[in-house]
Amino acid sequence: MELLDKCINLLKEKGADKSEVYLTKEIKQEMNIHSGELKLLRTLEEYNLEMTAIIDNKKDTIKLSDIDEKSIEEAVSEVIHNAKNSQPDEANDISDVILEKDFQDKEVDMDINMMHKRLHNFISKVETDYRDLVIEEAILVYNDKYDYYANSNGVKLSSNSDNYSFFIMFFAKKENKTSSFNYTFTCTKDLEKELLELGALSDLLEQSIEHLEPKNLETKKITGEVIITPDCMNEMLSFLLTHLQSHYLISNISKFQGKLNEQVLDDKLTLKTEPDSEVLANKSYFARDGIVNKNDYIIKEGVLKNYLLDLYGSKKTGYERGPSTGVNLVMENGDKTYDEMINSIEKGIILSRFSGGEPAPNGDFSGVAKNSYYVEDGKIKYPIKETMVSGNLFEMLENIVAISKERVNNGVTLLPYVKFKDVTISSK
Amino acid sequence: MKLDYLKTFKNCLDEHAELRLQQNSTVSLALVNGSLVRNEKNTSSGISSRVYKNGFFGFASSPKTDEKTVKDIINKSKENAIMLANLEKRNKSQLSGENFEVIKDFSTKKPRVSRKAKLDFLKKLHEYTAKTYKDLKSDTFVINNLDMEKNLLTSFGASGFTMIPRTLLVISLSIEKDGNTYNSYDVFGGLGQYEDYFDNPEEFYEKIDKVYTKVKEKSEGVYPEAGYKDVIMDSKLAGILAHEAIGHTTEADMVKSGSVAKDYFGEKVASDLINLVDFAYEYNNQVCPMPVYIDDEGTRPEDAVIIENGILKRYMNNKDLSRDLNDKPTGNARAYDFSDEPLVRMRNTAILPGDDKLEDMIASIEDGYYLTKPSNGQADSTSEFMFGVPNGYEIKNGKLGRAIKDTTISGVAFDVLKTVSMVSDEMTWSNAGMCGKKQVIPVGMGGPAIKCKINIGGR
């Protein structure tokens, strides 16, 4: 905090009317598997200092990783010079929610031997139980993150949280048959569990092996139902969130412009942001605008409860600053089991990974259904290949068929399976 | 010079080691409907060391670059390599390396302009747009500049200073029709700094007009019919095809893992018309969009001819993987930030031009699509790929028809390339590619227009 106070004083001395400083310090220990072999041990200590100066409503921001005295002094002079020559905007402001607070997550210790043990057990288990599986890349990281924020209004926030994260990319290979790759990310507080027990990993590995022999759809084009898995739902939701965040709302191209407290999506859908969640390993106590994040509804039974604006977006649009900018998503579960959702499909697919073009602002999307299955008369028939899905994401979210009781917790999101209708599914 | 400073640590590199002193500096300005919503500079700088021991890599980095920290980082990377080697209890022989030096600086030769001048440039583009096109819902103009300055020293004596800048202008326009919002954008600039491309805003008015025409056409356009179709992929799509569809499956780490390209080495994987190369730094005596003169392992890069007359000839690799694949290093080991380790990455991947004329290619299609622009793309271990297509036209009876709305195309690359029946004689480079694979990295992509059969999403 001393460094931040020093920066704030320097910015004031050089002429800033208002200023804010955000410093992150991250210590990482990372073990990497490449092409099935444990190959790299990596140690990082990273700093990122972000300083913002506002002069006559004109703003500039500078970020630097080298935080020695000389670098900071040069950066202060530069940010002041550029702020003076920037464009005035009354929305340029800093937080006036005066608060001094330190947030501390439960600490875990980095245990390099346990990291090695878990990775080794994982490789061994894959070799015995998933014989045709290839671990293309796997990264187990211990992250210890410190965040500090201060501004010229007197706001002072700090936090420390640590956890382990695991990213893996894999596919199956048998003789000259190769499956599509798949990947998943999980974040966990400690390494008490084996890696295979995290998220939906064991199911995903199994799916890849089943995809050694996928088929084209027998009917070239159908309009059917689609169950989107939690891993895939995560990607679909990121598009929904763009319409609730600053860029789209400032640009006036959001689907949800002026729709607060209106029924905008199906009433089965309840989506929350839980930056300080009881159930997720990841924590995000405050944001870069110096405002404390809070757990709250984004969508409640289909009604839009909050935008996910930062302070600038809030001032620019006139809407309230969001409970967060869209971190740690939790979707409420539904009343059907995953099996019941499959059983009621006449014709459709289970979409496990979507490889597609960015959806258009109107929600139209199309892309390839990867690691996915064809379902007919309530039964999973076969893994599919070279199959495209297309539809309109907003129309789908306005007409949800069912949401599963089961949810997958990957430490950053807690999401169920969601079933939609009237999706175009076409094959070569 | 920073390289001279780096060389003072030569005697500390007693194992197989690479020492990199790097600074990435980015400046980004974004003007949305005339409001400056982003005005920032980010400098990421520091030292990293990677050591190879018995088949394992140890890596460490720090933003501090004083003598003590550099020595600590070298020692820490060594400790990491030894720790991993001891934990894994395997042994593999050491790698070799060259002794040469490269100095390449692509900094602008023109006088540098202020941030204010850049903002004024963007404001002029907005003012022209707002005055000329009253029916737009939103206009966005973004300038992104990345200056990547690397100093490298290896234990074998290879050393290099390279300053590779890239500056891009994004013009993005949105329009509303029947309650739906449509967007179109284009990107300009490339290798070089701001001053090399953007001194006169009036030169960009015509480009704004073209983006407006595209978004207007799209808003009035039709959904393509989903299915397997004859298409002309314009040169910008051929570049991303080279990168996504073939490039990724022929990266040596993917090949070692077992990508489908491993099974096809030396075999016919494409029409005779297809030649595909990952260029290190030059094509036809012209500097490529993302030139690599020394890679981040200290290898002198060479062009990797991946497909020659339809035959799969070579993979892109690094030192360690080249040994596994009985090849010599191609110089494809690249890292993005100072704190990133080098990975096998593409540089400037392109399909080479043929002899056909674009108009003849369009005329040869009875019912299909002319796809003019890609957005994002993704490859697969199976060589199945997809790209987003934000702009294109129907082709009916050999003539261009209505514009189409956003769609996605997909196919299995080695199957699609066998369907290529015409290749145009004009080649263009895309200067704006960013490839994601643990780290992001700027890449060049190039190609001619090609005629093939492909799966298209739609309704």
mmCIF file of N, CA, C and O in Angstrom, chain A residues 30 32 35 38-39 41-46 59-61 63-65 78 82 86-87 116 120 134 136 173 179-181 251-252 316 353 355-358 364 366 368 370 386 388 390, chain B residues 32 34-36 39-41 43 45 55-57 59-61 63 80 88 115 137-138 223 253-254 257-258 263 320 339 341 376 378-382 384 386 408 410 438 458-459:
data_model
loop_
_atom_site.group_PDB
_atom_site.id
_atom_site.type_symbol
_atom_site.label_atom_id
_atom_site.label_comp_id
_atom_site.label_asym_id
_atom_site.label_seq_id
_atom_site.Cartn_x
_atom_site.Cartn_y
_atom_site.Cartn_z
ATOM 1 N N GLU A 30 4.433 -23.589 -11.878
ATOM 2 C CA GLU A 30 3.665 -24.238 -12.937
ATOM 3 C C GLU A 30 4.377 -25.483 -13.430
ATOM 4 O O GLU A 30 5.553 -25.424 -13.777
ATOM 5 N N ASN A 32 4.171 -28.409 -16.433
ATOM 6 C CA ASN A 32 3.573 -28.569 -17.763
ATOM 7 C C ASN A 32 3.830 -29.959 -18.333
ATOM 8 O O ASN A 32 4.962 -30.435 -18.321
ATOM 9 N N SER A 35 2.721 -33.231 -24.933
ATOM 10 C CA SER A 35 2.653 -34.495 -25.665
ATOM 11 C C SER A 35 2.811 -35.697 -24.722
ATOM 12 O O SER A 35 3.593 -36.610 -24.977
ATOM 13 N N LEU A 38 5.804 -35.037 -18.837
ATOM 14 C CA LEU A 38 6.064 -33.905 -17.945
ATOM 15 C C LEU A 38 7.365 -33.267 -18.427
ATOM 16 O O LEU A 38 8.399 -33.921 -18.498
ATOM 17 N N LYS A 39 7.303 -32.008 -18.787
ATOM 18 C CA LYS A 39 8.413 -31.448 -19.564
ATOM 19 C C LYS A 39 9.002 -30.170 -18.979
ATOM 20 O O LYS A 39 10.174 -29.859 -19.200
ATOM 21 N N LEU A 41 9.096 -27.097 -15.731
ATOM 22 C CA LEU A 41 8.760 -26.532 -14.414
ATOM 23 C C LEU A 41 9.075 -25.035 -14.492
ATOM 24 O O LEU A 41 10.196 -24.652 -14.842
ATOM 25 N N ARG A 42 8.091 -24.226 -14.153
ATOM 26 C CA ARG A 42 8.198 -22.787 -14.444
ATOM 27 C C ARG A 42 7.868 -21.995 -13.177
ATOM 28 O O ARG A 42 6.859 -22.276 -12.512
ATOM 29 N N THR A 43 8.679 -21.029 -12.855
ATOM 30 C CA THR A 43 8.450 -20.180 -11.688
ATOM 31 C C THR A 43 8.320 -18.733 -12.153
ATOM 32 O O THR A 43 9.204 -18.231 -12.860
ATOM 33 N N LEU A 44 7.239 -18.086 -11.759
ATOM 34 C CA LEU A 44 7.031 -16.698 -12.191
ATOM 35 C C LEU A 44 6.733 -15.808 -10.997
ATOM 36 O O LEU A 44 6.008 -16.212 -10.084
ATOM 37 N N GLU A 45 7.271 -14.607 -11.043
ATOM 38 C CA GLU A 45 6.853 -13.576 -10.103
ATOM 39 C C GLU A 45 6.539 -12.374 -10.976
ATOM 40 O O GLU A 45 7.413 -11.847 -11.668
ATOM 41 N N GLU A 46 5.275 -11.963 -10.996
ATOM 42 C CA GLU A 46 4.865 -10.912 -11.930
ATOM 43 C C GLU A 46 4.214 -9.753 -11.196
ATOM 44 O O GLU A 46 3.472 -9.964 -10.222
ATOM 45 N N LYS A 59 -8.720 11.668 -19.378
ATOM 46 C CA LYS A 59 -8.143 10.508 -18.684
ATOM 47 C C LYS A 59 -7.081 9.797 -19.515
ATOM 48 O O LYS A 59 -7.184 9.715 -20.739
ATOM 49 N N ASP A 60 -6.078 9.261 -18.820
ATOM 50 C CA ASP A 60 -5.114 8.370 -19.476
ATOM 51 C C ASP A 60 -4.698 7.296 -18.471
ATOM 52 O O ASP A 60 -4.680 7.531 -17.265
ATOM 53 N N THR A 61 -4.387 6.118 -19.008
ATOM 54 C CA THR A 61 -3.968 5.002 -18.152
ATOM 55 C C THR A 61 -2.658 4.437 -18.659
ATOM 56 O O THR A 61 -2.452 4.313 -19.872
ATOM 57 N N LYS A 63 0.236 1.203 -17.853
ATOM 58 C CA LYS A 63 0.489 -0.040 -17.114
ATOM 59 C C LYS A 63 1.956 -0.411 -17.285
ATOM 60 O O LYS A 63 2.499 -0.265 -18.387
ATOM 61 N N LEU A 64 2.572 -0.912 -16.222
ATOM 62 C CA LEU A 64 3.958 -1.341 -16.343
ATOM 63 C C LEU A 64 4.245 -2.514 -15.420
ATOM 64 O O LEU A 64 3.590 -2.676 -14.385
ATOM 65 N N SER A 65 5.223 -3.332 -15.839
ATOM 66 C CA SER A 65 5.561 -4.509 -15.033
ATOM 67 C C SER A 65 6.803 -4.248 -14.192
ATOM 68 O O SER A 65 6.989 -4.890 -13.162
ATOM 69 N N GLU A 78 4.511 10.505 -17.960
ATOM 70 C CA GLU A 78 3.887 10.166 -19.250
ATOM 71 C C GLU A 78 2.362 10.157 -19.150
ATOM 72 O O GLU A 78 1.664 10.689 -20.029
ATOM 73 N N ASN A 82 -0.184 12.606 -21.195
ATOM 74 C CA ASN A 82 -1.207 12.081 -22.107
ATOM 75 C C ASN A 82 -2.625 12.393 -21.633
ATOM 76 O O ASN A 82 -3.527 12.568 -22.453
ATOM 77 N N SER A 86 -5.727 14.358 -23.683
ATOM 78 C CA SER A 86 -6.788 13.418 -24.028
ATOM 79 C C SER A 86 -8.098 14.172 -24.308
ATOM 80 O O SER A 86 -8.101 15.398 -24.445
ATOM 81 N N GLN A 87 -9.194 13.427 -24.379
ATOM 82 C CA GLN A 87 -10.482 14.040 -24.715
ATOM 83 C C GLN A 87 -11.357 14.113 -23.456
ATOM 84 O O GLN A 87 -11.490 13.113 -22.755
ATOM 85 N N HIS A 116 3.500 -32.599 -8.201
ATOM 86 C CA HIS A 116 4.114 -33.654 -9.010
ATOM 87 C C HIS A 116 3.371 -34.977 -8.835
ATOM 88 O O HIS A 116 3.099 -35.691 -9.804
ATOM 89 N N HIS A 120 1.532 -36.990 -11.749
ATOM 90 C CA HIS A 120 2.019 -38.332 -12.023
ATOM 91 C C HIS A 120 0.895 -39.351 -11.924
ATOM 92 O O HIS A 120 0.761 -40.232 -12.777
ATOM 93 N N VAL A 134 -4.631 -39.241 -25.515
ATOM 94 C CA VAL A 134 -3.360 -38.510 -25.613
ATOM 95 C C VAL A 134 -3.505 -37.195 -24.868
ATOM 96 O O VAL A 134 -4.425 -36.421 -25.145
ATOM 97 N N GLU A 136 -2.333 -33.901 -24.814
ATOM 98 C CA GLU A 136 -1.534 -33.027 -25.673
ATOM 99 C C GLU A 136 -0.825 -31.976 -24.826
ATOM 100 O O GLU A 136 0.350 -31.689 -24.999
ATOM 101 N N LYS A 173 -6.421 -41.339 -29.782
ATOM 102 C CA LYS A 173 -5.744 -41.795 -31.000
ATOM 103 C C LYS A 173 -5.627 -43.310 -30.936
ATOM 104 O O LYS A 173 -5.113 -43.855 -29.943
ATOM 105 N N SER A 179 -9.507 -38.627 -32.693
ATOM 106 C CA SER A 179 -10.736 -37.916 -32.305
ATOM 107 C C SER A 179 -10.487 -36.410 -32.339
ATOM 108 O O SER A 179 -9.338 -35.963 -32.395
ATOM 109 N N SER A 180 -11.561 -35.625 -32.261
ATOM 110 C CA SER A 180 -11.414 -34.191 -32.064
ATOM 111 C C SER A 180 -10.723 -33.960 -30.735
ATOM 112 O O SER A 180 -10.847 -34.759 -29.816
ATOM 113 N N PHE A 181 -10.016 -32.833 -30.628
ATOM 114 C CA PHE A 181 -9.480 -32.516 -29.304
ATOM 115 C C PHE A 181 -10.599 -31.951 -28.437
ATOM 116 O O PHE A 181 -11.637 -31.514 -28.921
ATOM 117 N N SER A 251 -21.972 1.407 -26.757
ATOM 118 C CA SER A 251 -22.126 1.496 -28.219
ATOM 119 C C SER A 251 -23.593 1.493 -28.647
ATOM 120 O O SER A 251 -23.895 1.646 -29.830
ATOM 121 N N ASN A 252 -24.480 1.239 -27.699
ATOM 122 C CA ASN A 252 -25.915 1.242 -27.991
ATOM 123 C C ASN A 252 -26.319 0.094 -28.914
ATOM 124 O O ASN A 252 -27.259 0.215 -29.708
ATOM 125 N N LYS A 316 -21.306 6.480 -18.075
ATOM 126 C CA LYS A 316 -21.524 6.798 -19.491
ATOM 127 C C LYS A 316 -22.973 6.521 -19.900
ATOM 128 O O LYS A 316 -23.545 7.219 -20.730
ATOM 129 N N ARG A 353 -18.977 -29.378 -27.212
ATOM 130 C CA ARG A 353 -18.047 -28.280 -27.495
ATOM 131 C C ARG A 353 -18.500 -27.606 -28.768
ATOM 132 O O ARG A 353 -18.879 -28.286 -29.724
ATOM 133 N N SER A 355 -17.412 -25.101 -31.793
ATOM 134 C CA SER A 355 -16.309 -24.433 -32.470
ATOM 135 C C SER A 355 -16.929 -23.587 -33.567
ATOM 136 O O SER A 355 -17.262 -24.086 -34.639
ATOM 137 N N GLY A 356 -17.135 -22.323 -33.268
ATOM 138 C CA GLY A 356 -17.903 -21.523 -34.216
ATOM 139 C C GLY A 356 -17.424 -20.100 -34.359
ATOM 140 O O GLY A 356 -16.584 -19.629 -33.592
ATOM 141 N N GLY A 357 -17.985 -19.444 -35.360
ATOM 142 C CA GLY A 357 -17.725 -18.033 -35.534
ATOM 143 C C GLY A 357 -18.371 -17.251 -34.401
ATOM 144 O O GLY A 357 -19.308 -17.732 -33.762
ATOM 145 N N GLU A 358 -17.838 -16.057 -34.143
ATOM 146 C CA GLU A 358 -18.432 -15.235 -33.090
ATOM 147 C C GLU A 358 -19.876 -14.945 -33.466
ATOM 148 O O GLU A 358 -20.152 -14.553 -34.598
ATOM 149 N N ASP A 364 -27.440 -14.379 -34.006
ATOM 150 C CA ASP A 364 -27.290 -15.477 -34.970
ATOM 151 C C ASP A 364 -25.920 -16.121 -34.782
ATOM 152 O O ASP A 364 -24.902 -15.428 -34.708
ATOM 153 N N SER A 366 -23.461 -19.817 -35.887
ATOM 154 C CA SER A 366 -23.342 -21.126 -36.516
ATOM 155 C C SER A 366 -21.935 -21.626 -36.263
ATOM 156 O O SER A 366 -20.997 -20.840 -36.132
ATOM 157 N N VAL A 368 -19.408 -25.623 -35.565
ATOM 158 C CA VAL A 368 -19.305 -27.075 -35.629
ATOM 159 C C VAL A 368 -19.570 -27.665 -34.243
ATOM 160 O O VAL A 368 -19.077 -27.148 -33.242
ATOM 161 N N LYS A 370 -18.630 -30.171 -31.792
ATOM 162 C CA LYS A 370 -17.477 -31.053 -31.543
ATOM 163 C C LYS A 370 -17.784 -31.934 -30.344
ATOM 164 O O LYS A 370 -18.478 -31.513 -29.411
ATOM 165 N N GLU A 386 -18.347 -33.680 -38.328
ATOM 166 C CA GLU A 386 -18.649 -32.769 -39.448
ATOM 167 C C GLU A 386 -20.114 -32.335 -39.440
ATOM 168 O O GLU A 386 -20.792 -32.367 -40.462
ATOM 169 N N MET A 388 -22.803 -29.289 -38.289
ATOM 170 C CA MET A 388 -22.899 -27.879 -37.917
ATOM 171 C C MET A 388 -24.227 -27.610 -37.216
ATOM 172 O O MET A 388 -25.243 -28.217 -37.521
ATOM 173 N N SER A 390 -26.767 -24.289 -36.085
ATOM 174 C CA SER A 390 -26.982 -22.849 -36.250
ATOM 175 C C SER A 390 -28.340 -22.465 -35.690
ATOM 176 O O SER A 390 -29.262 -23.283 -35.609
ATOM 177 N N VAL B 32 -15.560 5.210 -29.460
ATOM 178 C CA VAL B 32 -16.881 4.616 -29.737
ATOM 179 C C VAL B 32 -17.901 5.736 -29.826
ATOM 180 O O VAL B 32 -18.089 6.487 -28.857
ATOM 181 N N GLY B 34 -17.653 8.501 -31.007
ATOM 182 C CA GLY B 34 -16.998 9.785 -30.691
ATOM 183 C C GLY B 34 -16.451 9.874 -29.287
ATOM 184 O O GLY B 34 -15.738 10.826 -28.967
ATOM 185 N N SER B 35 -16.767 8.909 -28.408
ATOM 186 C CA SER B 35 -16.244 8.941 -27.035
ATOM 187 C C SER B 35 -14.974 8.103 -26.942
ATOM 188 O O SER B 35 -14.949 6.957 -27.411
ATOM 189 N N LEU B 36 -13.980 8.662 -26.294
ATOM 190 C CA LEU B 36 -12.725 7.937 -26.113
ATOM 191 C C LEU B 36 -12.892 6.979 -24.936
ATOM 192 O O LEU B 36 -12.791 7.373 -23.781
ATOM 193 N N ASN B 39 -7.789 4.677 -23.606
ATOM 194 C CA ASN B 39 -6.621 5.486 -23.920
ATOM 195 C C ASN B 39 -5.527 5.006 -22.991
ATOM 196 O O ASN B 39 -5.406 5.469 -21.871
ATOM 197 N N GLU B 40 -4.759 4.012 -23.419
ATOM 198 C CA GLU B 40 -3.809 3.443 -22.465
ATOM 199 C C GLU B 40 -2.559 2.878 -23.120
ATOM 200 O O GLU B 40 -2.546 2.551 -24.305
ATOM 201 N N LYS B 41 -1.532 2.803 -22.293
ATOM 202 C CA LYS B 41 -0.263 2.213 -22.718
ATOM 203 C C LYS B 41 0.107 1.135 -21.716
ATOM 204 O O LYS B 41 -0.115 1.306 -20.516
ATOM 205 N N THR B 43 3.331 -1.465 -20.726
ATOM 206 C CA THR B 43 4.687 -1.928 -20.988
ATOM 207 C C THR B 43 4.969 -3.129 -20.098
ATOM 208 O O THR B 43 4.904 -3.034 -18.877
ATOM 209 N N SER B 45 7.855 -5.805 -19.317
ATOM 210 C CA SER B 45 9.272 -6.001 -19.601
ATOM 211 C C SER B 45 9.932 -6.805 -18.495
ATOM 212 O O SER B 45 9.493 -6.770 -17.341
ATOM 213 N N GLY B 55 16.540 -33.673 -20.756
ATOM 214 C CA GLY B 55 15.233 -33.808 -21.405
ATOM 215 C C GLY B 55 14.141 -32.972 -20.762
ATOM 216 O O GLY B 55 12.981 -33.059 -21.164
ATOM 217 N N PHE B 56 14.484 -32.160 -19.748
ATOM 218 C CA PHE B 56 13.482 -31.348 -19.048
ATOM 219 C C PHE B 56 13.869 -29.872 -19.095
ATOM 220 O O PHE B 56 15.060 -29.537 -19.099
ATOM 221 N N PHE B 57 12.858 -29.030 -19.099
ATOM 222 C CA PHE B 57 13.102 -27.588 -19.107
ATOM 223 C C PHE B 57 12.768 -26.986 -17.750
ATOM 224 O O PHE B 57 11.727 -27.296 -17.151
ATOM 225 N N PHE B 59 12.293 -23.070 -16.093
ATOM 226 C CA PHE B 59 12.083 -21.703 -16.583
ATOM 227 C C PHE B 59 11.829 -20.791 -15.379
ATOM 228 O O PHE B 59 11.171 -21.190 -14.409
ATOM 229 N N ALA B 60 12.356 -19.582 -15.457
ATOM 230 C CA ALA B 60 12.050 -18.581 -14.418
ATOM 231 C C ALA B 60 12.108 -17.205 -15.050
ATOM 232 O O ALA B 60 12.798 -16.992 -16.052
ATOM 233 N N SER B 61 11.353 -16.263 -14.478
ATOM 234 C CA SER B 61 11.365 -14.903 -15.034
ATOM 235 C C SER B 61 11.123 -13.882 -13.935
ATOM 236 O O SER B 61 10.571 -14.201 -12.876
ATOM 237 N N PRO B 63 10.335 -9.313 -13.630
ATOM 238 C CA PRO B 63 10.325 -8.006 -14.287
ATOM 239 C C PRO B 63 11.558 -7.169 -13.937
ATOM 240 O O PRO B 63 11.864 -6.209 -14.633
ATOM 241 N N ASN B 80 15.013 -25.483 -11.330
ATOM 242 C CA ASN B 80 13.750 -26.079 -11.786
ATOM 243 C C ASN B 80 13.996 -27.256 -12.730
ATOM 244 O O ASN B 80 13.319 -28.288 -12.633
ATOM 245 N N GLU B 88 11.493 -36.928 -12.113
ATOM 246 C CA GLU B 88 11.043 -37.835 -13.179
ATOM 247 C C GLU B 88 12.005 -38.989 -13.438
ATOM 248 O O GLU B 88 11.646 -39.987 -14.035
ATOM 249 N N ARG B 115 0.416 11.126 -28.768
ATOM 250 C CA ARG B 115 -0.847 10.420 -28.542
ATOM 251 C C ARG B 115 -2.011 11.300 -29.006
ATOM 252 O O ARG B 115 -3.012 10.812 -29.517
ATOM 253 N N LYS B 137 -25.928 2.908 -36.374
ATOM 254 C CA LYS B 137 -26.266 2.843 -34.959
ATOM 255 C C LYS B 137 -25.021 3.087 -34.103
ATOM 256 O O LYS B 137 -25.092 3.610 -33.001
ATOM 257 N N SER B 138 -23.891 2.662 -34.623
ATOM 258 C CA SER B 138 -22.661 2.790 -33.843
ATOM 259 C C SER B 138 -21.447 2.773 -34.757
ATOM 260 O O SER B 138 -21.441 2.050 -35.767
ATOM 261 N N TYR B 223 -29.798 -15.388 -45.287
ATOM 262 C CA TYR B 223 -29.053 -16.463 -44.637
ATOM 263 C C TYR B 223 -28.617 -17.446 -45.713
ATOM 264 O O TYR B 223 -29.411 -17.800 -46.588
ATOM 265 N N ASP B 253 4.616 -30.286 -32.043
ATOM 266 C CA ASP B 253 4.076 -30.777 -30.770
ATOM 267 C C ASP B 253 2.748 -31.493 -31.001
ATOM 268 O O ASP B 253 2.465 -32.523 -30.388
ATOM 269 N N MET B 254 1.939 -30.953 -31.932
ATOM 270 C CA MET B 254 0.680 -31.620 -32.289
ATOM 271 C C MET B 254 0.983 -32.956 -32.973
ATOM 272 O O MET B 254 0.305 -33.965 -32.737
ATOM 273 N N SER B 257 2.084 -35.519 -30.509
ATOM 274 C CA SER B 257 0.937 -36.014 -29.753
ATOM 275 C C SER B 257 0.133 -37.017 -30.564
ATOM 276 O O SER B 257 -0.512 -37.898 -30.022
ATOM 277 N N GLY B 258 0.127 -36.856 -31.892
ATOM 278 C CA GLY B 258 -0.608 -37.801 -32.729
ATOM 279 C C GLY B 258 -1.665 -37.163 -33.604
ATOM 280 O O GLY B 258 -2.655 -37.806 -33.948
ATOM 281 N N ASP B 263 -0.053 -39.174 -39.575
ATOM 282 C CA ASP B 263 -0.344 -40.374 -40.377
ATOM 283 C C ASP B 263 -0.139 -40.155 -41.878
ATOM 284 O O ASP B 263 -0.134 -41.101 -42.637
ATOM 285 N N ASP B 320 13.990 -29.425 -29.530
ATOM 286 C CA ASP B 320 13.701 -30.701 -28.863
ATOM 287 C C ASP B 320 12.873 -31.613 -29.766
ATOM 288 O O ASP B 320 13.192 -32.791 -29.955
ATOM 289 N N SER B 339 7.836 -13.312 -19.907
ATOM 290 C CA SER B 339 7.617 -14.377 -18.923
ATOM 291 C C SER B 339 7.046 -15.638 -19.551
ATOM 292 O O SER B 339 6.635 -16.550 -18.835
ATOM 293 N N GLU B 341 7.450 -19.050 -22.047
ATOM 294 C CA GLU B 341 8.439 -19.956 -22.627
ATOM 295 C C GLU B 341 8.163 -20.128 -24.112
ATOM 296 O O GLU B 341 7.008 -20.032 -24.537
ATOM 297 N N ASN B 376 -13.026 -15.179 -36.635
ATOM 298 C CA ASN B 376 -12.191 -16.101 -35.862
ATOM 299 C C ASN B 376 -12.165 -17.477 -36.523
ATOM 300 O O ASN B 376 -12.997 -17.806 -37.362
ATOM 301 N N GLN B 378 -10.795 -21.905 -35.845
ATOM 302 C CA GLN B 378 -10.245 -22.900 -34.923
ATOM 303 C C GLN B 378 -9.926 -24.175 -35.681
ATOM 304 O O GLN B 378 -10.630 -24.528 -36.620
ATOM 305 N N ALA B 379 -8.829 -24.825 -35.275
ATOM 306 C CA ALA B 379 -8.434 -26.071 -35.921
ATOM 307 C C ALA B 379 -8.729 -27.242 -34.990
ATOM 308 O O ALA B 379 -9.190 -27.042 -33.883
ATOM 309 N N ASP B 380 -8.421 -28.442 -35.452
ATOM 310 C CA ASP B 380 -8.638 -29.621 -34.609
ATOM 311 C C ASP B 380 -7.548 -30.640 -34.899
ATOM 312 O O ASP B 380 -6.906 -30.593 -35.964
ATOM 313 N N SER B 381 -7.382 -31.561 -33.974
ATOM 314 C CA SER B 381 -6.403 -32.638 -34.172
ATOM 315 C C SER B 381 -6.742 -33.493 -35.384
ATOM 316 O O SER B 381 -5.884 -34.137 -35.968
ATOM 317 N N THR B 382 -8.007 -33.508 -35.763
ATOM 318 C CA THR B 382 -8.461 -34.311 -36.908
ATOM 319 C C THR B 382 -8.268 -33.583 -38.240
ATOM 320 O O THR B 382 -8.564 -34.135 -39.287
ATOM 321 N N GLU B 384 -10.131 -31.108 -38.866
ATOM 322 C CA GLU B 384 -11.416 -30.420 -39.096
ATOM 323 C C GLU B 384 -11.266 -28.987 -38.591
ATOM 324 O O GLU B 384 -10.721 -28.757 -37.511
ATOM 325 N N MET B 386 -12.897 -24.724 -38.596
ATOM 326 C CA MET B 386 -14.030 -23.833 -38.858
ATOM 327 C C MET B 386 -13.519 -22.399 -38.858
ATOM 328 O O MET B 386 -12.540 -22.089 -38.189
ATOM 329 N N THR B 408 -20.729 -19.539 -40.694
ATOM 330 C CA THR B 408 -19.508 -20.269 -40.342
ATOM 331 C C THR B 408 -19.306 -21.345 -41.390
ATOM 332 O O THR B 408 -20.276 -21.935 -41.853
ATOM 333 N N SER B 410 -17.001 -24.960 -42.350
ATOM 334 C CA SER B 410 -16.171 -25.979 -41.715
ATOM 335 C C SER B 410 -15.885 -27.096 -42.704
ATOM 336 O O SER B 410 -16.553 -27.229 -43.730
ATOM 337 N N LYS B 438 -1.935 -21.532 -25.507
ATOM 338 C CA LYS B 438 -1.371 -21.205 -24.188
ATOM 339 C C LYS B 438 -1.053 -19.705 -24.123
ATOM 340 O O LYS B 438 -1.500 -19.018 -23.230
ATOM 341 N N GLY B 458 -25.979 -22.194 -41.755
ATOM 342 C CA GLY B 458 -27.007 -21.265 -42.223
ATOM 343 C C GLY B 458 -28.346 -21.748 -41.759
ATOM 344 O O GLY B 458 -28.441 -22.363 -40.712
ATOM 345 N N ARG B 459 -29.342 -21.465 -42.539
ATOM 346 C CA ARG B 459 -30.685 -21.894 -42.110
ATOM 347 C C ARG B 459 -31.361 -22.738 -43.176
ATOM 348 O O ARG B 459 -30.914 -22.745 -44.300
#
